[in-house]
């Protein structure tokens, strides 16, 4: 059984930074593409970023490109999301997820099979 546990969320002001972490249990962590999604109240879950197995390739939603950085440490089974220049519209519950299929549709939530419980990020203006 795979478990993904996020941490690092909190309440910050606009312009501040936060770093989210996601620790994965189980073997073969480095064999999977990993991603971050977020869901704001009353909205659908949306793709934020994804990273290839060895961390060479990264993919971002246009809304966070240039402000967020996804990374991973396979020795620690840990995924990160560095969030800079935060805006009130970044307020959401952030989820990490493990991708179960290959292909280029990194933003497709249905292509991820395991999800964390989420961590709340609130950005005040």
Short mmCIF file of N, CA and C in Angstrom, two decimals:
data_model
loop_
_atom_site.label_atom_id
_atom_site.label_comp_id
_atom_site.label_asym_id
_atom_site.label_seq_id
_atom_site.Cartn_x
_atom_site.Cartn_y
_atom_site.Cartn_z
N UNK A 1 0.84 -1.19 0.00
CA UNK A 1 0.00 0.00 0.00
C UNK A 1 0.88 1.25 0.00
N UNK A 2 0.59 2.17 -0.86
CA UNK A 2 1.35 3.42 -0.96
C UNK A 2 0.65 4.50 -0.15
N UNK A 3 1.40 5.21 0.63
CA UNK A 3 0.88 6.38 1.34
C UNK A 3 1.67 7.61 0.96
N UNK A 4 0.96 8.70 0.75
CA UNK A 4 1.56 9.99 0.45
C UNK A 4 1.12 10.96 1.52
N UNK A 5 2.07 11.58 2.18
CA UNK A 5 1.75 12.48 3.28
C UNK A 5 2.36 13.85 3.02
N UNK A 6 1.48 14.84 2.83
CA UNK A 6 1.92 16.21 2.57
C UNK A 6 2.11 16.98 3.88
N UNK A 7 2.95 17.98 3.82
CA UNK A 7 3.14 18.90 4.94
C UNK A 7 3.66 20.22 4.39
N UNK A 8 3.63 21.24 5.24
CA UNK A 8 4.21 22.52 4.87
C UNK A 8 3.23 23.62 4.55
N UNK A 9 1.94 23.30 4.54
CA UNK A 9 0.96 24.34 4.27
C UNK A 9 0.84 25.31 5.43
N UNK A 10 0.10 26.38 5.20
CA UNK A 10 -0.09 27.36 6.26
C UNK A 10 -0.74 28.62 5.75
N UNK A 11 -0.78 29.61 6.63
CA UNK A 11 -1.35 30.92 6.30
C UNK A 11 -0.21 31.91 6.11
N UNK A 12 -0.17 32.52 4.93
CA UNK A 12 0.88 33.49 4.62
C UNK A 12 0.25 34.71 3.97
N UNK A 13 1.06 35.75 3.80
CA UNK A 13 0.59 36.95 3.12
C UNK A 13 1.00 36.92 1.65
N UNK A 14 0.31 37.69 0.86
CA UNK A 14 0.64 37.79 -0.56
C UNK A 14 2.11 38.20 -0.71
N UNK A 15 2.80 37.52 -1.63
CA UNK A 15 4.21 37.81 -1.85
C UNK A 15 5.15 36.90 -1.08
N UNK A 16 4.62 36.20 -0.10
CA UNK A 16 5.44 35.29 0.71
C UNK A 16 5.72 33.98 -0.04
N UNK A 17 6.51 33.14 0.61
CA UNK A 17 6.86 31.84 0.05
C UNK A 17 6.50 30.72 1.01
N UNK A 18 6.28 29.54 0.45
CA UNK A 18 6.07 28.32 1.23
C UNK A 18 6.70 27.17 0.48
N UNK A 19 7.14 26.15 1.21
CA UNK A 19 7.60 24.92 0.57
C UNK A 19 6.81 23.75 1.10
N UNK A 20 6.13 23.08 0.20
CA UNK A 20 5.38 21.88 0.55
C UNK A 20 6.27 20.64 0.35
N UNK A 21 6.04 19.65 1.20
CA UNK A 21 6.73 18.37 1.07
C UNK A 21 5.71 17.26 1.00
N UNK A 22 6.10 16.17 0.37
CA UNK A 22 5.23 14.99 0.28
C UNK A 22 6.14 13.77 0.40
N UNK A 23 5.96 13.03 1.48
CA UNK A 23 6.76 11.84 1.71
C UNK A 23 5.96 10.62 1.29
N UNK A 24 6.59 9.76 0.50
CA UNK A 24 5.92 8.57 -0.01
C UNK A 24 6.45 7.32 0.68
N UNK A 25 5.53 6.45 1.06
CA UNK A 25 5.92 5.15 1.61
C UNK A 25 5.96 4.15 0.47
N UNK A 26 6.53 2.99 0.73
CA UNK A 26 6.56 1.97 -0.29
C UNK A 26 7.80 2.02 -1.15
N UNK A 27 7.97 1.00 -1.95
CA UNK A 27 9.15 0.90 -2.78
C UNK A 27 8.94 1.53 -4.14
N UNK A 28 10.03 1.65 -4.86
CA UNK A 28 10.00 2.07 -6.27
C UNK A 28 9.49 3.49 -6.46
N UNK A 29 9.71 4.35 -5.49
CA UNK A 29 9.26 5.74 -5.62
C UNK A 29 9.83 6.37 -6.88
N UNK A 30 11.08 6.08 -7.17
CA UNK A 30 11.74 6.72 -8.32
C UNK A 30 11.23 6.21 -9.66
N UNK A 31 10.39 5.20 -9.63
CA UNK A 31 9.86 4.65 -10.88
C UNK A 31 8.64 5.40 -11.37
N UNK A 32 8.18 6.38 -10.62
CA UNK A 32 6.93 7.05 -10.95
C UNK A 32 7.10 8.55 -11.14
N UNK A 33 6.39 9.04 -12.13
CA UNK A 33 6.18 10.49 -12.25
C UNK A 33 5.31 10.92 -11.08
N UNK A 34 5.62 12.07 -10.51
CA UNK A 34 4.85 12.61 -9.39
C UNK A 34 4.30 13.98 -9.76
N UNK A 35 3.20 14.33 -9.12
CA UNK A 35 2.58 15.61 -9.43
C UNK A 35 1.96 16.28 -8.22
N UNK A 36 1.69 17.56 -8.39
CA UNK A 36 0.93 18.36 -7.42
C UNK A 36 -0.34 18.88 -8.09
N UNK A 37 -1.42 18.82 -7.36
CA UNK A 37 -2.70 19.39 -7.75
C UNK A 37 -3.20 20.28 -6.62
N UNK A 38 -4.19 21.10 -6.91
CA UNK A 38 -4.81 21.90 -5.87
C UNK A 38 -6.30 22.04 -6.14
N UNK A 39 -7.02 22.29 -5.05
CA UNK A 39 -8.46 22.47 -5.16
C UNK A 39 -8.90 23.59 -4.24
N UNK A 40 -9.47 24.61 -4.83
CA UNK A 40 -10.00 25.74 -4.08
C UNK A 40 -11.48 25.49 -3.78
N UNK A 41 -12.03 26.13 -2.76
CA UNK A 41 -13.44 25.92 -2.43
C UNK A 41 -14.35 26.22 -3.62
N UNK A 42 -15.24 25.29 -3.92
CA UNK A 42 -16.19 25.49 -4.99
C UNK A 42 -15.64 25.30 -6.38
N UNK A 43 -14.38 24.87 -6.46
CA UNK A 43 -13.77 24.68 -7.78
C UNK A 43 -13.30 23.24 -7.95
N UNK A 44 -13.06 22.87 -9.18
CA UNK A 44 -12.56 21.54 -9.46
C UNK A 44 -11.06 21.46 -9.14
N UNK A 45 -10.61 20.24 -8.90
CA UNK A 45 -9.18 20.03 -8.67
C UNK A 45 -8.43 20.35 -9.96
N UNK A 46 -7.31 21.09 -9.80
CA UNK A 46 -6.57 21.50 -10.99
C UNK A 46 -5.10 21.12 -10.86
N UNK A 47 -4.50 20.86 -12.01
CA UNK A 47 -3.09 20.51 -12.09
C UNK A 47 -2.23 21.71 -11.73
N UNK A 48 -1.15 21.44 -11.01
CA UNK A 48 -0.20 22.49 -10.66
C UNK A 48 1.15 22.22 -11.32
N UNK A 49 1.71 21.04 -11.07
CA UNK A 49 3.05 20.73 -11.59
C UNK A 49 3.28 19.23 -11.56
N UNK A 50 4.21 18.78 -12.39
CA UNK A 50 4.60 17.37 -12.41
C UNK A 50 6.10 17.28 -12.67
N UNK A 51 6.68 16.15 -12.28
CA UNK A 51 8.12 15.96 -12.44
C UNK A 51 8.40 14.53 -12.87
N UNK A 52 9.35 14.37 -13.77
CA UNK A 52 9.68 13.05 -14.28
C UNK A 52 10.38 12.20 -13.22
N UNK A 53 10.59 10.94 -13.54
CA UNK A 53 11.08 9.98 -12.55
C UNK A 53 12.40 10.39 -11.92
N UNK A 54 13.31 10.88 -12.71
CA UNK A 54 14.62 11.26 -12.19
C UNK A 54 14.74 12.76 -11.95
N UNK A 55 13.64 13.47 -12.15
CA UNK A 55 13.64 14.90 -11.88
C UNK A 55 14.21 15.75 -12.99
N UNK A 56 14.44 15.15 -14.14
CA UNK A 56 15.05 15.89 -15.25
C UNK A 56 14.05 16.84 -15.91
N UNK A 57 12.82 16.38 -16.06
CA UNK A 57 11.80 17.16 -16.75
C UNK A 57 10.71 17.60 -15.78
N UNK A 58 10.29 18.85 -15.91
CA UNK A 58 9.22 19.39 -15.08
C UNK A 58 8.16 20.04 -15.96
N UNK A 59 6.95 20.09 -15.44
CA UNK A 59 5.81 20.60 -16.19
C UNK A 59 4.97 21.44 -15.23
N UNK A 60 4.47 22.58 -15.70
CA UNK A 60 3.75 23.50 -14.83
C UNK A 60 2.48 24.01 -15.50
N UNK A 61 1.49 24.28 -14.68
CA UNK A 61 0.33 25.02 -15.15
C UNK A 61 0.76 26.45 -15.44
N UNK A 62 0.12 27.06 -16.41
CA UNK A 62 0.48 28.43 -16.77
C UNK A 62 0.33 29.39 -15.58
N UNK A 63 -0.63 29.10 -14.73
CA UNK A 63 -0.92 30.01 -13.61
C UNK A 63 0.20 30.05 -12.57
N UNK A 64 1.08 29.06 -12.55
CA UNK A 64 2.13 29.02 -11.54
C UNK A 64 3.53 29.08 -12.15
N UNK A 65 3.62 29.03 -13.46
CA UNK A 65 4.91 29.00 -14.13
C UNK A 65 5.72 30.24 -13.77
N UNK A 66 6.97 30.03 -13.40
CA UNK A 66 7.82 31.14 -13.01
C UNK A 66 7.76 31.48 -11.53
N UNK A 67 6.76 30.95 -10.83
CA UNK A 67 6.63 31.21 -9.38
C UNK A 67 6.81 29.95 -8.55
N UNK A 68 6.44 28.82 -9.10
CA UNK A 68 6.54 27.54 -8.39
C UNK A 68 7.66 26.70 -8.98
N UNK A 69 8.27 25.87 -8.13
CA UNK A 69 9.29 24.94 -8.57
C UNK A 69 9.04 23.57 -7.94
N UNK A 70 8.89 22.57 -8.78
CA UNK A 70 8.71 21.21 -8.30
C UNK A 70 10.06 20.51 -8.33
N UNK A 71 10.31 19.69 -7.32
CA UNK A 71 11.56 18.93 -7.27
C UNK A 71 11.32 17.65 -6.48
N UNK A 72 12.29 16.75 -6.54
CA UNK A 72 12.16 15.50 -5.80
C UNK A 72 13.52 15.02 -5.33
N UNK A 73 13.51 14.29 -4.23
CA UNK A 73 14.70 13.66 -3.70
C UNK A 73 14.38 12.16 -3.61
N UNK A 74 14.83 11.40 -4.57
CA UNK A 74 14.47 9.98 -4.61
C UNK A 74 15.11 9.19 -3.48
N UNK A 75 16.23 9.66 -2.96
CA UNK A 75 16.86 8.97 -1.83
C UNK A 75 16.01 9.08 -0.57
N UNK A 76 15.20 10.13 -0.51
CA UNK A 76 14.34 10.36 0.66
C UNK A 76 12.88 10.09 0.37
N UNK A 77 12.57 9.60 -0.83
CA UNK A 77 11.17 9.37 -1.23
C UNK A 77 10.31 10.61 -1.00
N UNK A 78 10.85 11.76 -1.33
CA UNK A 78 10.16 13.01 -1.02
C UNK A 78 10.02 13.88 -2.25
N UNK A 79 8.84 14.47 -2.38
CA UNK A 79 8.49 15.40 -3.43
C UNK A 79 8.33 16.78 -2.79
N UNK A 80 8.76 17.82 -3.51
CA UNK A 80 8.67 19.18 -2.98
C UNK A 80 7.93 20.09 -3.96
N UNK A 81 7.37 21.16 -3.40
CA UNK A 81 6.83 22.24 -4.21
C UNK A 81 7.20 23.55 -3.54
N UNK A 82 8.15 24.25 -4.14
CA UNK A 82 8.54 25.57 -3.67
C UNK A 82 7.61 26.59 -4.31
N UNK A 83 6.93 27.36 -3.48
CA UNK A 83 5.96 28.33 -3.98
C UNK A 83 6.41 29.73 -3.57
N UNK A 84 6.73 30.55 -4.54
CA UNK A 84 7.18 31.92 -4.31
C UNK A 84 6.16 32.91 -4.85
N UNK A 85 6.27 34.14 -4.41
CA UNK A 85 5.38 35.21 -4.88
C UNK A 85 3.92 34.77 -4.83
N UNK A 86 3.52 34.25 -3.71
CA UNK A 86 2.17 33.71 -3.58
C UNK A 86 1.12 34.80 -3.71
N UNK A 87 -0.01 34.41 -4.29
CA UNK A 87 -1.13 35.32 -4.52
C UNK A 87 -2.36 34.77 -3.79
N UNK A 88 -3.32 35.62 -3.48
CA UNK A 88 -4.55 35.13 -2.84
C UNK A 88 -5.24 34.04 -3.65
N UNK A 89 -5.14 34.11 -4.96
CA UNK A 89 -5.78 33.08 -5.80
C UNK A 89 -5.06 31.74 -5.76
N UNK A 90 -3.93 31.66 -5.08
CA UNK A 90 -3.26 30.38 -4.87
C UNK A 90 -3.84 29.63 -3.68
N UNK A 91 -4.73 30.26 -2.96
CA UNK A 91 -5.36 29.62 -1.81
C UNK A 91 -6.11 28.37 -2.23
N UNK A 92 -5.78 27.24 -1.61
CA UNK A 92 -6.38 25.95 -1.97
C UNK A 92 -5.82 24.86 -1.06
N UNK A 93 -6.43 23.69 -1.16
CA UNK A 93 -5.82 22.50 -0.59
C UNK A 93 -4.92 21.90 -1.66
N UNK A 94 -3.68 21.63 -1.30
CA UNK A 94 -2.71 21.11 -2.25
C UNK A 94 -2.50 19.62 -1.99
N UNK A 95 -2.51 18.85 -3.08
CA UNK A 95 -2.38 17.41 -3.01
C UNK A 95 -1.18 16.94 -3.83
N UNK A 96 -0.45 15.99 -3.31
CA UNK A 96 0.54 15.32 -4.14
C UNK A 96 -0.06 14.00 -4.63
N UNK A 97 0.44 13.52 -5.75
CA UNK A 97 -0.13 12.33 -6.35
C UNK A 97 0.93 11.57 -7.14
N UNK A 98 0.72 10.28 -7.25
CA UNK A 98 1.62 9.42 -8.01
C UNK A 98 0.96 9.05 -9.33
N UNK A 99 1.69 9.22 -10.43
CA UNK A 99 1.12 8.95 -11.74
C UNK A 99 1.26 7.47 -12.07
N UNK A 100 0.18 6.88 -12.58
CA UNK A 100 0.15 5.44 -12.80
C UNK A 100 0.33 5.03 -14.25
N UNK A 101 0.25 6.00 -15.17
CA UNK A 101 0.35 5.64 -16.58
C UNK A 101 1.40 6.50 -17.25
N UNK A 102 1.82 6.09 -18.41
CA UNK A 102 2.79 6.86 -19.18
C UNK A 102 2.05 7.78 -20.13
N UNK A 103 2.81 8.57 -20.86
CA UNK A 103 2.19 9.50 -21.79
C UNK A 103 2.39 10.94 -21.36
N UNK A 104 1.89 11.86 -22.18
CA UNK A 104 2.16 13.27 -21.96
C UNK A 104 1.07 14.03 -21.22
N UNK A 105 -0.02 13.38 -20.88
CA UNK A 105 -1.15 14.09 -20.26
C UNK A 105 -0.92 14.28 -18.77
N UNK A 106 0.13 15.00 -18.42
CA UNK A 106 0.50 15.15 -17.01
C UNK A 106 -0.56 15.90 -16.20
N UNK A 107 -1.36 16.69 -16.84
CA UNK A 107 -2.35 17.47 -16.12
C UNK A 107 -3.64 16.72 -15.87
N UNK A 108 -3.75 15.50 -16.36
CA UNK A 108 -4.97 14.72 -16.22
C UNK A 108 -4.99 14.02 -14.88
N UNK A 109 -5.90 14.42 -14.00
CA UNK A 109 -5.96 13.85 -12.65
C UNK A 109 -6.24 12.35 -12.69
N UNK A 110 -6.99 11.90 -13.66
CA UNK A 110 -7.34 10.48 -13.75
C UNK A 110 -6.13 9.60 -14.04
N UNK A 111 -5.02 10.19 -14.44
CA UNK A 111 -3.82 9.40 -14.72
C UNK A 111 -2.96 9.17 -13.49
N UNK A 112 -3.42 9.64 -12.33
CA UNK A 112 -2.73 9.47 -11.05
C UNK A 112 -3.53 8.50 -10.19
N UNK A 113 -2.82 7.55 -9.55
CA UNK A 113 -3.56 6.52 -8.82
C UNK A 113 -3.54 6.67 -7.30
N UNK A 114 -2.52 7.26 -6.74
CA UNK A 114 -2.47 7.47 -5.30
C UNK A 114 -2.36 8.96 -4.99
N UNK A 115 -3.09 9.37 -3.97
CA UNK A 115 -3.17 10.77 -3.59
C UNK A 115 -2.93 10.92 -2.09
N UNK A 116 -2.34 12.05 -1.73
CA UNK A 116 -2.21 12.38 -0.33
C UNK A 116 -3.51 12.95 0.22
N UNK A 117 -3.49 13.27 1.51
CA UNK A 117 -4.69 13.79 2.16
C UNK A 117 -4.85 15.29 1.95
N UNK A 118 -3.83 15.95 1.50
CA UNK A 118 -3.90 17.38 1.22
C UNK A 118 -3.37 18.23 2.35
N UNK A 119 -2.87 19.40 2.00
CA UNK A 119 -2.42 20.39 2.98
C UNK A 119 -2.94 21.76 2.55
N UNK A 120 -3.48 22.50 3.51
CA UNK A 120 -4.13 23.77 3.22
C UNK A 120 -3.09 24.89 3.07
N UNK A 121 -3.23 25.64 2.01
CA UNK A 121 -2.43 26.85 1.79
C UNK A 121 -3.41 28.02 1.68
N UNK A 122 -3.23 29.00 2.55
CA UNK A 122 -4.08 30.18 2.54
C UNK A 122 -3.21 31.42 2.39
N UNK A 123 -3.51 32.22 1.38
CA UNK A 123 -2.74 33.43 1.11
C UNK A 123 -3.65 34.64 1.31
N UNK A 124 -3.30 35.49 2.26
CA UNK A 124 -4.11 36.66 2.53
C UNK A 124 -3.58 37.84 1.74
N UNK A 125 -4.47 38.77 1.42
CA UNK A 125 -4.06 39.95 0.63
C UNK A 125 -3.62 41.08 1.51
#
